[in-house]
Coordinates of C-alpha atoms and ligand atoms in Angstrom, one line a residue:
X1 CA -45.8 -12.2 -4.3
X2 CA -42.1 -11.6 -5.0
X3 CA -42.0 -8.8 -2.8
X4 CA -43.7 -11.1 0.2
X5 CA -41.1 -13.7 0.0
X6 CA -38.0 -11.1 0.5
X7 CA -39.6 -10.2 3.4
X8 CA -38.4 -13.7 4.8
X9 CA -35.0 -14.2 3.5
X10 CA -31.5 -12.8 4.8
X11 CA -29.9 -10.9 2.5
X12 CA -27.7 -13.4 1.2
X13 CA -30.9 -15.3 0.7
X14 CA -32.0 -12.3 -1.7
X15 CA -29.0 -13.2 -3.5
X16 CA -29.5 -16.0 -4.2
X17 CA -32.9 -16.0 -5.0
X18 CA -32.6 -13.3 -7.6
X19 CA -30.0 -15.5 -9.0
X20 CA -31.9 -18.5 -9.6
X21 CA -34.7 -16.7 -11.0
X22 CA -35.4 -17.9 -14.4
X23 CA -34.1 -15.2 -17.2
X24 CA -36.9 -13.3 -19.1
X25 CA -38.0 -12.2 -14.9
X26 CA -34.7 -11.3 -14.2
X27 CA -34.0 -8.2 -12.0
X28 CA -30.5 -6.2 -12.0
X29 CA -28.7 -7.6 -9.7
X30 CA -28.8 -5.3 -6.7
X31 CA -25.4 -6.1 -4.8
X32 CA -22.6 -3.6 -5.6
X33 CA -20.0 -3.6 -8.2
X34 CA -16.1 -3.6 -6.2
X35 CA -13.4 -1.8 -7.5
X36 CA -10.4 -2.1 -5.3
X37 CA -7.4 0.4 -6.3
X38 CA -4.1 0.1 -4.5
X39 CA -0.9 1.2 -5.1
X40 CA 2.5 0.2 -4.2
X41 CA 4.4 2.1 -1.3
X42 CA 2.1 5.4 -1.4
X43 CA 2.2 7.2 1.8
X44 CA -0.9 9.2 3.0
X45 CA 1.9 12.3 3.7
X46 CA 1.9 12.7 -0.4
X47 CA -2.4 12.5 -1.0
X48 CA -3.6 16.3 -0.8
X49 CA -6.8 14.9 1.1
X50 CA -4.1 13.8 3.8
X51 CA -3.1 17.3 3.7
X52 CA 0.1 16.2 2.0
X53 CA 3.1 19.9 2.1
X54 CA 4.4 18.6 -0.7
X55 CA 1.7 17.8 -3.1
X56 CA -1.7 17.6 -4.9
X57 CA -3.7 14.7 -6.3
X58 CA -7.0 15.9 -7.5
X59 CA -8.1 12.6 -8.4
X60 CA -7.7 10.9 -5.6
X61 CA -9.3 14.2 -3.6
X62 CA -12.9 13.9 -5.3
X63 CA -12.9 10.4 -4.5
X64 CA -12.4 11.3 -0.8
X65 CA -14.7 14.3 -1.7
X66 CA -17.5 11.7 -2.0
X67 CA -16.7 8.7 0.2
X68 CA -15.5 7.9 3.8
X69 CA -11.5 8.9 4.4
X70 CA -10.2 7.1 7.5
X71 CA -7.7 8.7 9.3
X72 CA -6.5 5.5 11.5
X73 CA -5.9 2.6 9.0
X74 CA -2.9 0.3 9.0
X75 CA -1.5 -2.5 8.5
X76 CA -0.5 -5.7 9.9
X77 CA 2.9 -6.3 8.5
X78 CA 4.4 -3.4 6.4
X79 CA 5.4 -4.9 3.3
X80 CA 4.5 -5.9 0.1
X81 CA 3.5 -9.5 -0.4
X82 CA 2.8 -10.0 3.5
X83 CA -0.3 -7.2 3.0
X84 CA -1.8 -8.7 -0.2
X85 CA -2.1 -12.3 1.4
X86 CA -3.5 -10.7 4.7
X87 CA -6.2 -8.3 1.5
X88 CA -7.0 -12.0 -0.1
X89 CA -7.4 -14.1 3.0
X90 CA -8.6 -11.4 5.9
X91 CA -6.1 -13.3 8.6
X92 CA -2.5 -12.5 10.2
X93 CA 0.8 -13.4 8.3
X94 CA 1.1 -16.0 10.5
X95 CA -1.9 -17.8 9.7
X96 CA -1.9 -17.2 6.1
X97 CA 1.7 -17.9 5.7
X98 CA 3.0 -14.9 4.3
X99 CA 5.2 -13.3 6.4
X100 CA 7.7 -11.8 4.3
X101 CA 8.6 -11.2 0.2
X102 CA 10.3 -14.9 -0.2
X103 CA 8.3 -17.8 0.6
X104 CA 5.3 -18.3 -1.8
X105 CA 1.8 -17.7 -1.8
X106 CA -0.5 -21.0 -0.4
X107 CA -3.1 -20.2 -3.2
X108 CA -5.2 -22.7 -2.1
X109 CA -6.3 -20.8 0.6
X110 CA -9.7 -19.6 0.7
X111 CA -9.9 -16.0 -0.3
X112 CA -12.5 -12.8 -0.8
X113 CA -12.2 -13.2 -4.3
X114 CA -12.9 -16.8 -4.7
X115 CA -16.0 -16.7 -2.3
X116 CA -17.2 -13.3 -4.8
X117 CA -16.9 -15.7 -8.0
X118 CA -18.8 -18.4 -6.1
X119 CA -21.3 -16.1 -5.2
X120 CA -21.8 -15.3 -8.7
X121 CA -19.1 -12.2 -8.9
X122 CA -17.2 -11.8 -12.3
X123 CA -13.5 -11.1 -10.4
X124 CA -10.5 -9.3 -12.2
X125 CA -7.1 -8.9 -11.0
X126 CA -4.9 -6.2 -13.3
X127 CA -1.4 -5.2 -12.3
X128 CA 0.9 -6.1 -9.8
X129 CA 0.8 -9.3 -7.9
X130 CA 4.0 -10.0 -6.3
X131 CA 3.2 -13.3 -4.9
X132 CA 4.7 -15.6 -6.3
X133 CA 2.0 -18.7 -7.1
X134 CA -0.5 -18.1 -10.0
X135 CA -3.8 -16.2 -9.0
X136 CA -6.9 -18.0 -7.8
X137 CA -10.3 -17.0 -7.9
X138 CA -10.6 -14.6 -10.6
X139 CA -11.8 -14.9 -14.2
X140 CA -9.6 -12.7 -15.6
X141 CA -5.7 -11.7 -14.6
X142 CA -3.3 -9.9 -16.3
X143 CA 0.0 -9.1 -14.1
X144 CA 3.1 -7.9 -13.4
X145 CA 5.6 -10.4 -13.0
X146 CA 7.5 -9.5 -9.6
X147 CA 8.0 -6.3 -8.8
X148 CA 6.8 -5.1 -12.3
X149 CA 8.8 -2.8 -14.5
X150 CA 7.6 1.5 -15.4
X151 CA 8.9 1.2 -18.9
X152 CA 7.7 -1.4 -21.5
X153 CA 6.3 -4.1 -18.8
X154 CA 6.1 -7.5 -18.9
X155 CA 2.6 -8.7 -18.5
X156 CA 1.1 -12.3 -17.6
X157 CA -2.0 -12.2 -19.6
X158 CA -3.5 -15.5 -17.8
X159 CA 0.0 -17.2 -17.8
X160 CA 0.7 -16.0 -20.9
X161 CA 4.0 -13.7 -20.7
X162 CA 3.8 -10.2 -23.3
X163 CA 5.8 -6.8 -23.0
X164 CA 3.8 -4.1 -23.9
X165 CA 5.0 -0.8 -25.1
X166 CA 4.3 1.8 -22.3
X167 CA 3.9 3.0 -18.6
X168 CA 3.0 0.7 -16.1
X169 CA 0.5 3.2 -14.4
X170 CA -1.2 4.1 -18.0
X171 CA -0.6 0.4 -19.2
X172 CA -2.2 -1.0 -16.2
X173 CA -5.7 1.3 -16.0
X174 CA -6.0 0.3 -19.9
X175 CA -6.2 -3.5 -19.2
X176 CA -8.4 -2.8 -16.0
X177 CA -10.9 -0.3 -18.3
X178 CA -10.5 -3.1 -21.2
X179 CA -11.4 -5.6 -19.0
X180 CA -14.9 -3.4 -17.7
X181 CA -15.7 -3.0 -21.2
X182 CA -15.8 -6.3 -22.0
X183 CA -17.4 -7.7 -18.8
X184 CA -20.7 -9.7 -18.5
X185 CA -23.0 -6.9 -17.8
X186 CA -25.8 -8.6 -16.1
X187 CA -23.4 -9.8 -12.8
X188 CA -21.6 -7.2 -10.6
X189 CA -18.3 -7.5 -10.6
X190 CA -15.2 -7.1 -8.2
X191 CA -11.6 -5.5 -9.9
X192 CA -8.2 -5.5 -8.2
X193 CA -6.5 -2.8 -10.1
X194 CA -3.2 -2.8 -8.5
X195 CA -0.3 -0.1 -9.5
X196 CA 3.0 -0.9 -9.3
X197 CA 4.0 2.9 -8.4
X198 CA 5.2 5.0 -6.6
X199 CA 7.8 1.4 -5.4
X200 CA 10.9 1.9 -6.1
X201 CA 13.3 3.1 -8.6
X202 CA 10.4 5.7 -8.5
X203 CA 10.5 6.3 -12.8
X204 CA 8.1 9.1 -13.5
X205 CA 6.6 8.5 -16.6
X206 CA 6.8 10.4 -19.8
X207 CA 4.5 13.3 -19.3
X208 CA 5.6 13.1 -15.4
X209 CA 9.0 14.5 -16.4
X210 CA 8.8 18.3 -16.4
X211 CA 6.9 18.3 -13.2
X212 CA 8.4 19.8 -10.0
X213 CA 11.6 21.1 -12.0
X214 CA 12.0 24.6 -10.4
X215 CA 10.6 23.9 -7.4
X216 CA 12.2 23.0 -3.8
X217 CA 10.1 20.3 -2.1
X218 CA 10.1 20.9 1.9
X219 CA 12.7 18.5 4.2
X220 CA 11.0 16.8 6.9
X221 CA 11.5 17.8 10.3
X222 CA 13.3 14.5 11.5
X223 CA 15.2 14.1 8.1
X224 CA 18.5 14.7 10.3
X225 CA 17.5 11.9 13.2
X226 CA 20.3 10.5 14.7
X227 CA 18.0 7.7 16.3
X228 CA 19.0 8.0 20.3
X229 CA 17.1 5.5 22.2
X230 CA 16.4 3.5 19.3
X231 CA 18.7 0.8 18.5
X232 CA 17.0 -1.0 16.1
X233 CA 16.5 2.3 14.0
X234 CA 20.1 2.7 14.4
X235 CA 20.8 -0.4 12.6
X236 CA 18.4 0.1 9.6
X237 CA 20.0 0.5 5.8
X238 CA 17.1 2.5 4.2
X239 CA 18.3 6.4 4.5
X240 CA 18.1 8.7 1.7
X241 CA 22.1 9.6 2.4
X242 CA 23.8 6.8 2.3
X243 CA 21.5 3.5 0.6
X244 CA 20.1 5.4 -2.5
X245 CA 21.4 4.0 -5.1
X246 CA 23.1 7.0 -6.8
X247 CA 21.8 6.2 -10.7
X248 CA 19.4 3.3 -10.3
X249 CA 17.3 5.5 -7.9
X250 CA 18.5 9.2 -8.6
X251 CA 18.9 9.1 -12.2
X252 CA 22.9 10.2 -12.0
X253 CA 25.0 8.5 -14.7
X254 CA 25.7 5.2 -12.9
X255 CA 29.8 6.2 -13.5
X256 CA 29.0 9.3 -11.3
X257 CA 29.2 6.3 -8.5
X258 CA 32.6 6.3 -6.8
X259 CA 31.3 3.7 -3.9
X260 CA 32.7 0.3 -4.4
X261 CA 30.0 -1.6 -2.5
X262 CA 27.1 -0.1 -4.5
X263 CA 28.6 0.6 -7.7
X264 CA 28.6 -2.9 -9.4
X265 CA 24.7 -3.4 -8.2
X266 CA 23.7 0.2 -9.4
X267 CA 24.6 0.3 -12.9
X268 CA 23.5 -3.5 -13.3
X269 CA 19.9 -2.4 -11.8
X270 CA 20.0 1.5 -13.7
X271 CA 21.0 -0.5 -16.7
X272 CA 18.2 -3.0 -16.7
X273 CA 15.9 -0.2 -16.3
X274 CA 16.9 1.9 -19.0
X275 CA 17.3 -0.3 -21.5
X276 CA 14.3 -1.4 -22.3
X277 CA 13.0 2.4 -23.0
X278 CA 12.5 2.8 -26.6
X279 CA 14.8 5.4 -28.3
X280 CA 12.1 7.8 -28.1
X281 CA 11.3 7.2 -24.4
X282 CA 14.8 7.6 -23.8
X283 CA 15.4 10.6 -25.8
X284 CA 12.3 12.1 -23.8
X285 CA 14.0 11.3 -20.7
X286 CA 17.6 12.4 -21.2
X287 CA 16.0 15.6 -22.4
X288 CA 15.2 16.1 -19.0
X289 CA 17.6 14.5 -16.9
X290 CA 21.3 15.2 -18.7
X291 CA 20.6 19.0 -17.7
X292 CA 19.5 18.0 -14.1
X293 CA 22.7 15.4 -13.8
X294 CA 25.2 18.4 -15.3
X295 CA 23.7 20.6 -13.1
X296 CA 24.1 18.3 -10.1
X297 CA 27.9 17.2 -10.9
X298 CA 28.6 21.2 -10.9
X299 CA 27.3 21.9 -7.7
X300 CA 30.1 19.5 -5.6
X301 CA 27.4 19.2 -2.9
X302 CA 28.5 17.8 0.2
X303 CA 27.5 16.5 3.8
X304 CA 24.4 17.9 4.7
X305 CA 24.0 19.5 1.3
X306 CA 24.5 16.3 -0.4
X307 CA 21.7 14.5 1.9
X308 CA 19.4 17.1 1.1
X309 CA 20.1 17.9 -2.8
X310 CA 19.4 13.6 -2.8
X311 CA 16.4 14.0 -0.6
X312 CA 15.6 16.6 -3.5
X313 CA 16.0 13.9 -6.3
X314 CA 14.1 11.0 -4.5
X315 CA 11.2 12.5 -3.4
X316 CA 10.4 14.6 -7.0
X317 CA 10.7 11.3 -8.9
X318 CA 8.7 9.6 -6.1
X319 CA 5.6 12.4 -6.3
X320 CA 5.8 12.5 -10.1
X321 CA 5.0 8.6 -10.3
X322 CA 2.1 9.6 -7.7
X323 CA 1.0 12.4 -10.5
X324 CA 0.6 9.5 -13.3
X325 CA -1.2 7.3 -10.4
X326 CA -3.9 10.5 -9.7
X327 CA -4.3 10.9 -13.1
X328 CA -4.9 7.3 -13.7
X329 CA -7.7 7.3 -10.9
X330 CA -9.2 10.1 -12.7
X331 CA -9.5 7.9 -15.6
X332 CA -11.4 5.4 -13.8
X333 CA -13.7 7.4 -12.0
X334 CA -14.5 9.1 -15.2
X335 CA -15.0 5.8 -16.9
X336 CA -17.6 5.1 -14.2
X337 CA -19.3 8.2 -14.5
X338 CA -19.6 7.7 -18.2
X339 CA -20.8 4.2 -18.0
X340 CA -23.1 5.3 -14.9
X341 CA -21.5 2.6 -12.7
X342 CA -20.9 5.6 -10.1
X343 CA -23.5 4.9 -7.9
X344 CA -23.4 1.2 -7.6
X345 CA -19.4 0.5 -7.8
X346 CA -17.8 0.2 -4.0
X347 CA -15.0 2.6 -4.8
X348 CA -11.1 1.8 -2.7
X349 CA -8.2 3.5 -2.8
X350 CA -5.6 2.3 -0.5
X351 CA -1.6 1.1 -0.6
X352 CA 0.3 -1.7 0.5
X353 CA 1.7 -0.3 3.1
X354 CA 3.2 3.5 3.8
X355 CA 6.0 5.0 3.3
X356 CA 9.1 7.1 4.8
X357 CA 9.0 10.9 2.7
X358 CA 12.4 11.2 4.0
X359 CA 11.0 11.0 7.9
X360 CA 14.1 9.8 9.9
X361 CA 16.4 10.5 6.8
X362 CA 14.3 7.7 5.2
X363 CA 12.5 6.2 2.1
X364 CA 10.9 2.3 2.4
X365 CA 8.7 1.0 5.3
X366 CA 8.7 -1.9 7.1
X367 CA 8.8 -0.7 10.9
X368 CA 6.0 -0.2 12.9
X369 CA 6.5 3.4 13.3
X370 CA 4.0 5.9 12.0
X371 CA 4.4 6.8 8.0
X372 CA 4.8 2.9 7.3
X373 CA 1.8 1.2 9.6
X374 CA -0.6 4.0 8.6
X375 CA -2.5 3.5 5.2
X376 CA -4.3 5.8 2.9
X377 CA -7.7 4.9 2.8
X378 CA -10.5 5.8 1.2
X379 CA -13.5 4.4 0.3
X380 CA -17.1 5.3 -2.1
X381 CA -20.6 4.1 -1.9
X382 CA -22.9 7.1 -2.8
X383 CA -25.7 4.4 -1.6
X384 CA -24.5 3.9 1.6
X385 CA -21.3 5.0 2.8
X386 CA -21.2 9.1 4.1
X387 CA -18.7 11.1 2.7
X388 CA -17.2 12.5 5.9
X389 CA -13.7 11.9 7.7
X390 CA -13.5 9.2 9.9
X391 CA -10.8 10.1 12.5
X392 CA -11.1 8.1 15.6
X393 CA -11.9 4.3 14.5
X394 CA -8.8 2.1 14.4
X395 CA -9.3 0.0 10.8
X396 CA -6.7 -2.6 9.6
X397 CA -5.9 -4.1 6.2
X398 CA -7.0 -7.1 7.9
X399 CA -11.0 -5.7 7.4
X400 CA -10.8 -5.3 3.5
X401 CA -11.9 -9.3 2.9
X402 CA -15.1 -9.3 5.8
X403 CA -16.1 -5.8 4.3
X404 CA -15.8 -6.8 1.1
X405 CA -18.2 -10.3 1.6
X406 CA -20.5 -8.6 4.1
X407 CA -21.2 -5.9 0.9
X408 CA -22.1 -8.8 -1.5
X409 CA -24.3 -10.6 1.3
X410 CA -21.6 -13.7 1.2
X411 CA -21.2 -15.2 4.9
X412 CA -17.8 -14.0 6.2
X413 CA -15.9 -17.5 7.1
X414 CA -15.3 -18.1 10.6
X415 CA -10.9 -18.0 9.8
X416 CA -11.4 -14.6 9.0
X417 CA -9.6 -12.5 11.5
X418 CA -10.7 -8.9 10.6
X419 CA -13.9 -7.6 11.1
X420 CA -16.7 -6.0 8.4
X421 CA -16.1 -1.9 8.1
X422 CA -19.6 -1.4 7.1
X423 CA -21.1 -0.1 10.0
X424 CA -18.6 2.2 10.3
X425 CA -18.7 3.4 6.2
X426 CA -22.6 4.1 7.2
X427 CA -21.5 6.2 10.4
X428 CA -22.6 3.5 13.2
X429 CA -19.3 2.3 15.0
X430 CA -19.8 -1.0 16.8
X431 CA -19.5 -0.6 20.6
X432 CA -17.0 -3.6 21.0
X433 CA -15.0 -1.8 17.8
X434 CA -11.1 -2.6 18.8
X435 CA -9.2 -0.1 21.1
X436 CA -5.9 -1.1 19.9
X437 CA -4.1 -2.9 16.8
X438 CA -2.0 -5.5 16.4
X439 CA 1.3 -5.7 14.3
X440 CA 3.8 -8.6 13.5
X441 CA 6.7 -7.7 10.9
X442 CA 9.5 -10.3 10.1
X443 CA 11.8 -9.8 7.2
X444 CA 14.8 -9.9 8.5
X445 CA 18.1 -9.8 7.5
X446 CA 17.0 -8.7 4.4
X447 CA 16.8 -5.7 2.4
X448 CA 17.2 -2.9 4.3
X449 CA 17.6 -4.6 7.4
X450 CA 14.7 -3.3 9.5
X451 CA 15.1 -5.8 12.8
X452 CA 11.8 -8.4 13.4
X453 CA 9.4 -6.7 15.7
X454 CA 5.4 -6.9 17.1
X455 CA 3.8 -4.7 19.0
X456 CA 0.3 -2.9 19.9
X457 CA -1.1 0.6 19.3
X458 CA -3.9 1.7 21.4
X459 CA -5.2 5.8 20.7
X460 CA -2.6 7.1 22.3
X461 CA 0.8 4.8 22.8
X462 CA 2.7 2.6 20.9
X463 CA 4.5 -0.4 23.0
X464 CA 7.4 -2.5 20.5
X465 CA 9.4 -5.2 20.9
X466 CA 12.1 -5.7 18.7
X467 CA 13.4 -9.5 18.9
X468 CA 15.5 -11.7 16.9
X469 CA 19.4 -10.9 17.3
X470 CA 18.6 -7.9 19.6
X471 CA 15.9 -7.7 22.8
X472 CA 14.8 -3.9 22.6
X473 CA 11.6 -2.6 23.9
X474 CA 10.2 1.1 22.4
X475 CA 7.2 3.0 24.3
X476 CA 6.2 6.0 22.2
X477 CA 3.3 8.6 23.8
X478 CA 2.1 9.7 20.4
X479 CA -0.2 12.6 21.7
X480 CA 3.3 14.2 22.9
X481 CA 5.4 12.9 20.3
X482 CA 3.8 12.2 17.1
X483 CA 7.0 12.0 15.6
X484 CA 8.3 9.2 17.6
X485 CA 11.5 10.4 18.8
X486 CA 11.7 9.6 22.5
X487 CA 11.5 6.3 23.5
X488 CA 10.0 6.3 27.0
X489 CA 10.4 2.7 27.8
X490 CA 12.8 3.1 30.4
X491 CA 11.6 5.6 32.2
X492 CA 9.5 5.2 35.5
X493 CA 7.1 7.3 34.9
X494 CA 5.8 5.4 32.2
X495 CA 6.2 1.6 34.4
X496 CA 2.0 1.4 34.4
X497 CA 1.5 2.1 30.7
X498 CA 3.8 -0.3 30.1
X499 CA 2.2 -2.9 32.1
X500 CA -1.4 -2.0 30.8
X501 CA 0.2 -2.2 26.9
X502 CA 2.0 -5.6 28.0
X503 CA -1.5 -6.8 28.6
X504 CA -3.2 -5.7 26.0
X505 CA -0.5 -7.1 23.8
X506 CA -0.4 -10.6 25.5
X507 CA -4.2 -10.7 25.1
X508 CA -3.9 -9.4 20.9
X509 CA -1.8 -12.6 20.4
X510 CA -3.4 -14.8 22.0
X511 CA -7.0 -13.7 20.6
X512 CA -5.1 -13.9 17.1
X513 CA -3.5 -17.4 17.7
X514 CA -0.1 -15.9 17.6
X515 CA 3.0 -17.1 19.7
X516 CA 6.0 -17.0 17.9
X517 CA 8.8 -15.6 18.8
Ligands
SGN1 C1 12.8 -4.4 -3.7 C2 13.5 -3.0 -3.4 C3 13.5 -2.8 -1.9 C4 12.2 -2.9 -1.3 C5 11.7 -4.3 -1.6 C6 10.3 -4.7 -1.0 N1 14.8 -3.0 -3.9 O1 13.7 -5.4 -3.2 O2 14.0 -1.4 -1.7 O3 12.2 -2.8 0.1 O4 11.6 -4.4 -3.0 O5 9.4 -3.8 -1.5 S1 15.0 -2.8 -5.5 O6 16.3 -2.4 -5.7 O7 14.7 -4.1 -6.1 O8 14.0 -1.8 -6.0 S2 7.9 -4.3 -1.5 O9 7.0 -3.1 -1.6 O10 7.8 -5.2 -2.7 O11 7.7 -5.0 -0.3
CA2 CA1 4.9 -2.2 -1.2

């Protein structure tokens, strides 16, 4: 009889039904359990499924090992805040309202999560938040106030502030597995677990320390880019070289600063850091670093040397804050194994955005070139999504919400501006799947001074317009130069590209509802 009646109902229908059903004939519920994992500023050039040079991450491998790794995902607007509100509500900064770190989150917006807990979903949200109003739509929430802080953390257990003794990365996978523990068992359930690391002032944690010591981590080829034909990249304050903060970010005594504009800033920031360590913490840490900061002081590097020895600090610290992340992972995906929640859990791993490794003489994101509009993602469902590399399907940040409804059989609302990935998790790519993305970033001025731009990728070019106090246009033929080094928008050669890309682009904003500038 039961079985007859399924036969007629959509599957949100089925949900329902098996919802209402009166306990003592209840069934397990069968839509899938959602954990969504994403760190802070991780770029795919440090995950060893990515084929990272420079490091491994075993953890975040065997998830990939078993679930669909896409090769072209990005984002709409590379920055913190911006991305979660475009994760919650599935539409552009502009229509959400986020479009940069300062204004506040409308949280009365409808998001994923609420339409999961009205659909019957028991919703989590652990770790960093970073936007500003309280969370809505989830039954549990314990976060980071702001950015967060790696030692001894501040928490917001449900409004309540608490600093806990610890690592972020370790503190934060404890309150996500507490909170599994203690869940209703008989309704699936949807987690945000969201890291701070590896953000910035990239602080390894205490059994991070030791790692990478001897070892010489490789320079990117276009660490030394001098940025011709790219004046907005010329104006940018984000290179390794020259706006590292010399202790706050590399660990040298803050006195060790001899640069007037920065000095006053650094050891305020370094300062505030360090001081909340315990003496034990600290002990542990000047253990390792005094040696490394003598060591440092001796060698009287300059010019290039200099750039490289701080490229040298910056990107061990940054990889040994991805280390406690992998491990972390680990931790949950063994949790699930135990708890045989493997096969039924909707496994993500993603970041806000990307990153600069030191590409361009860089660290932070922001522009619409390569490391910082490409994502790591990766996503698990032994039940339906193959474990294979997807490398050709253009996927935005924008599809996480749609994907995440159309999984739990909840209608995706029509406001909704990305589209469902699950065709493409089971293999099947939709014929009318988009040829080209979309981008729209706006901070500006503002730290690190990366100039407002949109623009349009299609599979092979990449047409921006950088607006605001400056009128630049960038063409880049990515096929030829991945690296993005020769800016081909004022040659003729390239005058019907740039019409076709024109086009494309007029038509992205105007099927997105987007005119400004
Ligand atoms: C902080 C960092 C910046 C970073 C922004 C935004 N400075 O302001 O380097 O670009 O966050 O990052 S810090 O001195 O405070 O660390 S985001 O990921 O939150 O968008
Ligand atoms: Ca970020």
């Amino acid at each position: 009889m039961t079985k007859r009646i399924l036969q007629f109902l959509p599957i949100s229908g089925i949900a329902l039904f098996l919802l209402i059903l009166p306990s003592g004939c209840q069934r397990p519920d069968p839509r899938p359990n959602i954990i969504f994992i994403m760190t802070d500023d991780h770029g795919y050039q440090a995950i060893s499924a990515y084929g990272s040079m420079i490091n491994r991450t075993p953890n975040i491998d065997r998830l990939a090992a078993g679930g669909m790794r896409f090769e072209r995902s990005f984002c709409t607007n590379s920055i913190c805040a911006p991305s979660r509100a475009v994760l919650l509500t599935g539409q552009y900064s502009h229509r959400n309202g986020q479009i940069n770190n300062a204004v506040v989150f409308d949280s009365t917006q409808q998001t994923f999560p609420k339409l999961l807990q009205q659909a019957g979903y028991q919703t989590a949200l652990v770790g960093k938040w970073h936007l500003k109003s309280q969370p809505t739509g989830f039954d549990y929430w314990n976060i980071l106030p702001g950015q967060g802080r790696y030692y001894n953390p501040d928490f917001i257990e449900m409004g309540e502030r608490k600093r806990l003794e610890g690592y972020a990365t370790d503190l934060t996978t404890d309150l996500a597995l507490a909170w599994l523990e203690r869940r209703e068992r008989d309704k699936p359930f949807c987690l945000l677990l969201h890291h701070k690391a590896p953000h910035r002032n990239w602080m390894p944690g205490p059994e991070q320390l030791n790692l990478f010591a001897d070892e010489e981590i490789p320079l990117p080829e276009t660490y030394f880019d001098y940025y011709a034909g790219r004046l907005a990249a010329q104006a940018q304050e984000m290179r390794i070289d020259r706006h590292t903060f010399l202790s706050y970010d590399l660990k040298l005594p803050w006195q060790m600063n001899t640069n007037a504009d920065s000095l006053q800033r650094d050891s305020t920031f370094a300062q505030s850091e360090f001081n909340r360590m315990t003496p034990e913490q600290k002990a542990a840490w000047d253990a390792v670093y005094q040696p490394r900061n003598e060591a440092f002081q001796q060698a009287g590097y300059r010019g290039a040397d200099l750039a490289k020895a701080k490229y040298q600090r910056y990107i061990k610290d940054y990889l040994r804050c991805v280390a406690s992340v992998d491990d972390n992972i680990g931790r949950v995906l063994d949790y699930l194994e135990r708890s045989g929640l493997s096969e039924n859990t909707i496994v993500v791993y993603t970041s806000d955005q990307g990153f600069y490794l030191g590409e361009h003489g860089w660290f932070d994101k922001r522009f619409m070139y390569e490391q910082s509009l490409r994502l790591p993602l990766i996503v698990r469902y032994p039940r339906e999504i193959r474990a294979e590399v997807n490398e050709r399907d253009m996927v935005l940040n924008l599809d996480f919400a749609p994907t995440f409804l159309d999984f739990a059989g909840v209608a995706i609302p029509e406001e909704m501006q990305g589209r469902s990935l699950r065709p493409l998790l089971a293999g099947n790519t939709p014929a009318d799947w988009r040829q080209s993305i979309y981008y729209h970033y706006y901070e500006y001025p503002s730290w690190h001074m990366v100039k407002k731009h949109y623009g349009v990728r299609s599979d092979r070019y990449k047409l921006i317009h950088f607006y605001d106090d400056i009128d630049t246009w960038e063409l880049f033929d990515l096929q030829n130069d991945p690296d993005e080094l020769r800016n081909l928008y004022d040659d003729p050669q390239y005058a019907d590209v740039i019409a076709e890309l024109k086009a494309e682009l007029a038509r992205l904003r105007a099927q997105y509802g987007d005119d400004e500038p």
